[in-house]
mmCIF file of C-alpha atoms in Angstrom:
data_model
loop_
_atom_site.group_PDB
_atom_site.id
_atom_site.type_symbol
_atom_site.label_atom_id
_atom_site.label_comp_id
_atom_site.label_asym_id
_atom_site.label_seq_id
_atom_site.Cartn_x
_atom_site.Cartn_y
_atom_site.Cartn_z
ATOM 1 C CA MET A 1 35.196 14.859 -10.261
ATOM 2 C CA LYS A 2 32.810 17.359 -11.830
ATOM 3 C CA LEU A 3 30.392 16.138 -14.459
ATOM 4 C CA ARG A 4 30.374 17.766 -17.852
ATOM 5 C CA GLN A 5 27.268 19.829 -18.568
ATOM 6 C CA GLY A 6 25.879 17.283 -21.063
ATOM 7 C CA GLU A 7 26.437 14.397 -18.648
ATOM 8 C CA ARG A 8 24.807 16.342 -15.827
ATOM 9 C CA ARG A 9 21.733 17.070 -17.958
ATOM 10 C CA LEU A 10 21.438 13.392 -18.891
ATOM 11 C CA ARG A 11 21.604 12.315 -15.266
ATOM 12 C CA GLU A 12 18.830 14.749 -14.425
ATOM 13 C CA GLN A 13 16.518 13.298 -17.076
ATOM 14 C CA LYS A 14 13.824 10.709 -16.568
ATOM 15 C CA ILE A 15 13.760 8.046 -19.257
ATOM 16 C CA GLY A 16 11.024 5.610 -20.195
ATOM 17 C CA VAL A 17 11.724 2.044 -21.296
ATOM 18 C CA LEU A 18 9.018 0.356 -23.336
ATOM 19 C CA GLY A 19 10.067 -3.171 -24.221
ATOM 20 C CA GLY A 20 8.312 -5.733 -26.332
ATOM 21 C CA SER A 21 8.417 -8.010 -29.321
ATOM 22 C CA PHE A 22 6.690 -5.290 -31.408
ATOM 23 C CA ASN A 23 5.282 -7.912 -33.745
ATOM 24 C CA PRO A 24 4.278 -5.394 -35.072
ATOM 25 C CA ILE A 25 4.437 -2.053 -33.262
ATOM 26 C CA HIS A 26 0.986 -0.465 -33.325
ATOM 27 C CA ALA A 27 -1.119 2.530 -32.315
ATOM 28 C CA GLY A 28 -1.576 1.193 -28.778
ATOM 29 C CA HIS A 29 2.176 1.158 -28.104
ATOM 30 C CA LEU A 30 2.581 4.710 -29.376
ATOM 31 C CA HIS A 31 -0.433 6.008 -27.439
ATOM 32 C CA ILE A 32 0.892 4.531 -24.198
ATOM 33 C CA ALA A 33 4.381 5.916 -24.813
ATOM 34 C CA ARG A 34 3.065 9.435 -25.484
ATOM 35 C CA GLU A 35 0.750 9.487 -22.469
ATOM 36 C CA ILE A 36 3.289 8.090 -20.013
ATOM 37 C CA GLN A 37 5.937 10.452 -21.348
ATOM 38 C CA ARG A 38 3.630 13.394 -20.719
ATOM 39 C CA LEU A 39 2.375 12.309 -17.292
ATOM 40 C CA PHE A 40 5.826 11.505 -15.900
ATOM 41 C CA ALA A 41 7.708 14.271 -17.770
ATOM 42 C CA LEU A 42 10.040 11.771 -19.446
ATOM 43 C CA SER A 43 12.708 13.242 -21.687
ATOM 44 C CA GLN A 44 12.918 10.098 -23.815
ATOM 45 C CA VAL A 45 11.199 6.762 -24.309
ATOM 46 C CA HIS A 46 13.391 3.898 -25.494
ATOM 47 C CA PHE A 47 11.559 1.221 -27.473
ATOM 48 C CA VAL A 48 13.570 -1.901 -26.646
ATOM 49 C CA VAL A 49 12.945 -4.573 -29.264
ATOM 50 C CA ALA A 50 13.103 -8.064 -27.762
ATOM 51 C CA ALA A 51 15.157 -10.575 -29.721
ATOM 52 C CA THR A 52 13.760 -13.704 -28.083
ATOM 53 C CA PRO A 53 11.077 -12.810 -25.506
ATOM 54 C CA PRO A 54 11.418 -15.325 -22.636
ATOM 55 C CA HIS A 55 7.695 -15.371 -21.785
ATOM 56 C CA LYS A 56 6.171 -15.517 -25.272
ATOM 57 C CA GLN A 57 5.648 -18.242 -27.829
ATOM 58 C CA LEU A 58 7.922 -17.741 -30.823
ATOM 59 C CA GLU A 59 5.735 -19.486 -33.399
ATOM 60 C CA ASN A 60 4.479 -16.267 -35.037
ATOM 61 C CA LEU A 61 7.496 -14.095 -34.285
ATOM 62 C CA ILE A 62 8.986 -12.600 -37.439
ATOM 63 C CA PRO A 63 12.767 -11.940 -37.585
ATOM 64 C CA LEU A 64 14.208 -9.212 -35.374
ATOM 65 C CA PRO A 65 15.433 -6.989 -38.259
ATOM 66 C CA HIS A 66 11.850 -6.580 -39.515
ATOM 67 C CA ARG A 67 10.475 -5.780 -36.072
ATOM 68 C CA TYR A 68 13.253 -3.274 -35.386
ATOM 69 C CA ALA A 69 12.742 -1.661 -38.803
ATOM 70 C CA MET A 70 9.042 -1.152 -38.058
ATOM 71 C CA VAL A 71 9.843 0.426 -34.688
ATOM 72 C CA ALA A 72 12.329 2.757 -36.376
ATOM 73 C CA LEU A 73 9.716 3.738 -38.983
ATOM 74 C CA ALA A 74 7.006 4.278 -36.353
ATOM 75 C CA THR A 75 9.198 6.513 -34.178
ATOM 76 C CA ALA A 76 11.024 8.429 -36.929
ATOM 77 C CA GLY A 77 8.843 11.517 -36.501
ATOM 78 C CA SER A 78 9.351 11.712 -32.724
ATOM 79 C CA PRO A 79 12.917 12.713 -31.726
ATOM 80 C CA SER A 80 12.348 11.670 -28.115
ATOM 81 C CA PHE A 81 11.294 8.137 -29.119
ATOM 82 C CA ILE A 82 14.416 5.986 -29.473
ATOM 83 C CA PRO A 83 14.414 2.524 -31.138
ATOM 84 C CA SER A 84 16.808 0.287 -29.228
ATOM 85 C CA LEU A 85 18.646 -3.007 -29.676
ATOM 86 C CA VAL A 86 20.285 -2.781 -26.260
ATOM 87 C CA GLU A 87 19.176 -6.325 -25.473
ATOM 88 C CA LEU A 88 21.737 -7.577 -27.995
ATOM 89 C CA GLU A 89 24.668 -5.771 -26.402
ATOM 90 C CA PRO A 90 27.122 -8.257 -24.869
ATOM 91 C CA PRO A 91 26.462 -10.293 -22.960
ATOM 92 C CA ALA A 92 23.234 -10.835 -24.907
ATOM 93 C CA SER A 93 20.296 -11.588 -22.622
ATOM 94 C CA PRO A 94 16.506 -11.623 -23.025
ATOM 95 C CA PHE A 95 15.873 -10.767 -19.370
ATOM 96 C CA SER A 96 14.627 -7.340 -18.291
ATOM 97 C CA VAL A 97 16.919 -7.135 -15.260
ATOM 98 C CA ASP A 98 19.941 -7.402 -17.558
ATOM 99 C CA THR A 99 18.505 -4.988 -20.120
ATOM 100 C CA MET A 100 17.883 -2.326 -17.490
ATOM 101 C CA GLU A 101 21.420 -2.641 -16.122
ATOM 102 C CA LYS A 102 22.788 -2.201 -19.654
ATOM 103 C CA LEU A 103 20.717 0.954 -20.065
ATOM 104 C CA VAL A 104 22.022 2.384 -16.792
ATOM 105 C CA ARG A 105 25.597 1.853 -18.011
ATOM 106 C CA SER A 106 25.074 3.088 -21.570
ATOM 107 C CA LEU A 107 23.010 6.149 -20.620
ATOM 108 C CA GLY A 108 25.028 7.051 -17.544
ATOM 109 C CA CYS A 109 21.865 7.545 -15.513
ATOM 110 C CA ARG A 110 20.667 6.411 -12.102
ATOM 111 C CA LYS A 111 18.394 3.420 -11.727
ATOM 112 C CA ALA A 112 15.777 5.699 -10.156
ATOM 113 C CA ASP A 113 15.673 7.719 -13.401
ATOM 114 C CA LEU A 114 14.427 4.787 -15.487
ATOM 115 C CA TYR A 115 10.715 4.045 -15.865
ATOM 116 C CA PHE A 116 9.868 0.563 -17.118
ATOM 117 C CA ILE A 117 6.536 0.736 -18.968
ATOM 118 C CA ALA A 118 4.467 -2.441 -19.232
ATOM 119 C CA GLY A 119 0.915 -3.534 -19.877
ATOM 120 C CA GLY A 120 -1.220 -4.083 -16.804
ATOM 121 C CA ASP A 121 -1.562 -7.759 -17.679
ATOM 122 C CA SER A 122 2.169 -8.130 -16.912
ATOM 123 C CA LEU A 123 1.278 -7.798 -13.214
ATOM 124 C CA HIS A 124 0.089 -11.393 -13.360
ATOM 125 C CA ASP A 125 3.458 -12.836 -14.400
ATOM 126 C CA VAL A 126 6.083 -10.310 -13.299
ATOM 127 C CA SER A 127 6.831 -12.389 -10.190
ATOM 128 C CA ALA A 128 8.151 -15.106 -12.512
ATOM 129 C CA TRP A 129 10.635 -12.766 -14.201
ATOM 130 C CA LYS A 130 14.340 -13.222 -13.500
ATOM 131 C CA GLU A 131 15.268 -11.495 -10.209
ATOM 132 C CA SER A 132 11.835 -9.888 -10.162
ATOM 133 C CA GLU A 133 12.042 -8.397 -6.666
ATOM 134 C CA LYS A 134 15.415 -6.790 -7.379
ATOM 135 C CA LEU A 135 14.037 -5.401 -10.623
ATOM 136 C CA LEU A 136 10.854 -4.013 -9.076
ATOM 137 C CA ILE A 137 12.546 -2.237 -6.170
ATOM 138 C CA SER A 138 15.454 -0.801 -8.194
ATOM 139 C CA TYR A 139 13.528 0.985 -10.934
ATOM 140 C CA ASN A 140 10.250 2.772 -11.454
ATOM 141 C CA PHE A 141 7.540 0.614 -13.014
ATOM 142 C CA VAL A 142 4.451 1.875 -14.789
ATOM 143 C CA PHE A 143 1.772 -0.759 -15.383
ATOM 144 C CA VAL A 144 -0.787 0.548 -17.849
ATOM 145 C CA GLY A 145 -4.332 -0.771 -17.857
ATOM 146 C CA ARG A 146 -5.721 -2.126 -21.102
ATOM 147 C CA PRO A 147 -9.341 -2.598 -22.181
ATOM 148 C CA GLY A 148 -10.844 -5.424 -20.139
ATOM 149 C CA PHE A 149 -7.981 -5.490 -17.627
ATOM 150 C CA ARG A 150 -8.636 -5.299 -13.891
ATOM 151 C CA THR A 151 -6.012 -4.165 -11.353
ATOM 152 C CA ALA A 152 -7.675 -5.408 -8.177
ATOM 153 C CA ASN A 153 -5.304 -6.701 -5.488
ATOM 154 C CA ALA A 154 -2.188 -5.684 -7.432
ATOM 155 C CA GLU A 155 -0.121 -5.883 -4.241
ATOM 156 C CA ASP A 156 -0.931 -9.582 -3.937
ATOM 157 C CA LEU A 157 0.646 -10.245 -7.335
ATOM 158 C CA LEU A 158 4.045 -8.748 -6.542
ATOM 159 C CA PRO A 159 6.989 -10.286 -4.683
ATOM 160 C CA GLY A 160 8.174 -9.276 -1.202
ATOM 161 C CA ARG A 161 9.150 -5.635 -0.745
ATOM 162 C CA ALA A 162 7.776 -4.603 -4.136
ATOM 163 C CA ALA A 163 4.170 -4.688 -2.897
ATOM 164 C CA ALA A 164 4.819 -1.764 -0.539
ATOM 165 C CA ARG A 165 5.825 0.434 -3.489
ATOM 166 C CA VAL A 166 2.490 0.192 -5.324
ATOM 167 C CA ARG A 167 0.781 3.492 -6.095
ATOM 168 C CA SER A 168 -2.521 2.920 -7.838
ATOM 169 C CA PHE A 169 -3.977 5.847 -9.755
ATOM 170 C CA VAL A 170 -6.670 3.838 -11.507
ATOM 171 C CA GLY A 171 -9.821 5.881 -12.079
ATOM 172 C CA MET A 172 -8.155 9.224 -11.352
ATOM 173 C CA GLY A 173 -8.225 12.182 -13.743
ATOM 174 C CA GLN A 174 -4.988 13.197 -15.402
ATOM 175 C CA THR A 175 -4.590 16.362 -13.331
ATOM 176 C CA SER A 176 -4.822 14.320 -10.125
ATOM 177 C CA VAL A 177 -2.425 11.717 -11.489
ATOM 178 C CA ARG A 178 0.206 14.324 -12.362
ATOM 179 C CA LYS A 179 -0.124 15.856 -8.896
ATOM 180 C CA ARG A 180 0.284 12.478 -7.191
ATOM 181 C CA ILE A 181 3.328 11.707 -9.340
ATOM 182 C CA GLU A 182 4.950 15.001 -8.341
ATOM 183 C CA GLU A 183 4.223 14.285 -4.684
ATOM 184 C CA ALA A 184 5.811 10.833 -4.920
ATOM 185 C CA GLY A 185 9.319 12.300 -5.010
ATOM 186 C CA SER A 186 12.459 10.543 -6.216
ATOM 187 C CA GLU A 187 11.974 7.168 -4.528
ATOM 188 C CA PRO A 188 11.303 4.451 -7.177
ATOM 189 C CA GLY A 189 7.663 3.428 -7.250
ATOM 190 C CA ILE A 190 5.334 0.971 -8.934
ATOM 191 C CA TYR A 191 2.563 2.946 -10.601
ATOM 192 C CA ILE A 192 -0.700 1.523 -11.882
ATOM 193 C CA LEU A 193 -2.882 3.728 -14.052
ATOM 194 C CA ASP A 194 -5.081 4.012 -17.111
ATOM 195 C CA VAL A 195 -4.348 6.093 -20.196
ATOM 196 C CA ASN A 196 -7.385 5.136 -22.294
ATOM 197 C CA ALA A 197 -5.277 3.039 -24.631
ATOM 198 C CA PRO A 198 -7.021 1.927 -27.831
ATOM 199 C CA ASP A 199 -8.261 -1.653 -27.944
ATOM 200 C CA VAL A 200 -5.690 -3.035 -30.371
ATOM 201 C CA SER A 201 -3.237 -5.912 -30.145
ATOM 202 C CA ALA A 202 -0.438 -7.261 -32.310
ATOM 203 C CA THR A 203 -2.176 -10.647 -32.377
ATOM 204 C CA ARG A 204 -5.321 -9.101 -33.846
ATOM 205 C CA ILE A 205 -3.299 -7.155 -36.404
ATOM 206 C CA ARG A 206 -1.559 -10.324 -37.591
ATOM 207 C CA GLU A 207 -4.911 -12.074 -37.892
ATOM 208 C CA LEU A 208 -6.356 -9.235 -39.960
ATOM 209 C CA VAL A 209 -3.374 -9.163 -42.301
ATOM 210 C CA ALA A 210 -3.447 -12.936 -42.745
ATOM 211 C CA THR A 211 -7.084 -12.777 -43.845
ATOM 212 C CA GLY A 212 -6.589 -9.827 -46.184
ATOM 213 C CA LYS A 213 -8.382 -7.259 -44.018
ATOM 214 C CA SER A 214 -7.333 -3.656 -43.492
ATOM 215 C CA ILE A 215 -5.169 -2.591 -40.568
ATOM 216 C CA ARG A 216 -5.158 1.081 -41.511
ATOM 217 C CA ARG A 217 -5.286 3.307 -38.403
ATOM 218 C CA LEU A 218 -4.083 0.379 -36.274
ATOM 219 C CA VAL A 219 -0.450 0.945 -37.254
ATOM 220 C CA PRO A 220 1.406 4.052 -38.485
ATOM 221 C CA GLU A 221 1.290 4.524 -42.245
ATOM 222 C CA PRO A 222 5.016 3.762 -42.787
ATOM 223 C CA VAL A 223 4.578 0.494 -40.871
ATOM 224 C CA LEU A 224 1.526 -0.402 -42.956
ATOM 225 C CA GLU A 225 3.515 0.193 -46.149
ATOM 226 C CA TYR A 226 6.404 -1.915 -44.828
ATOM 227 C CA ILE A 227 4.121 -4.822 -43.940
ATOM 228 C CA ASN A 228 2.403 -4.709 -47.318
ATOM 229 C CA LYS A 229 5.582 -4.300 -49.349
ATOM 230 C CA LEU A 230 7.294 -7.296 -47.752
ATOM 231 C CA HIS A 231 4.108 -9.362 -47.355
ATOM 232 C CA LEU A 232 4.660 -9.827 -43.637
ATOM 233 C CA TYR A 233 2.081 -11.851 -41.695
ATOM 234 C CA GLY A 234 0.344 -12.934 -44.904
ATOM 235 C CA GLU A 235 -0.511 -16.443 -45.904
#
């Protein structure tokens, strides 16, 4: 059966998946999304808001509607950035392997067309994720270095067959990185690289807000206004 033109175009696209609690979304998330989108020629980046992150403490986690609203505000000016609640689609699950399978079904794309974007520190615990080896060999993964993070011996941190898929571009210039990505072909890979992400974290932002200090330039202006208007993260 022939695919319709729109369906064929979608299946030819490469799509980024940036998941997180986004508590709150900040300049670091957006910088990483823009740089990875450009380097890998992604047509879209889906910001998947986690309802109940399985590997994070929930003590300081504000309700999902607020976190999703901030993601929607932060991405409103970028048509290719898509806020997503796919994790909540039935059957609801907090696990990445289930989220990615839902995206394949809802987008009508191939697994090899999805690029899971994560912080480089996730390399240290990805082996503990549900069905981690299946996840790592089915999709593309992009682990992005953060200030102070070291990627030495990344292969030793990954399960089984996943280690053979590692392609480290740490320390390379962007022209070289783009060339290496093009040479990699269509086989899913596990990429490790730097994008000079700003040194900002959601934890630090919450601490600043709680003590009455400015977070301007750390979050988009609409997100700043939302936090202030609703007194999120304050005492």
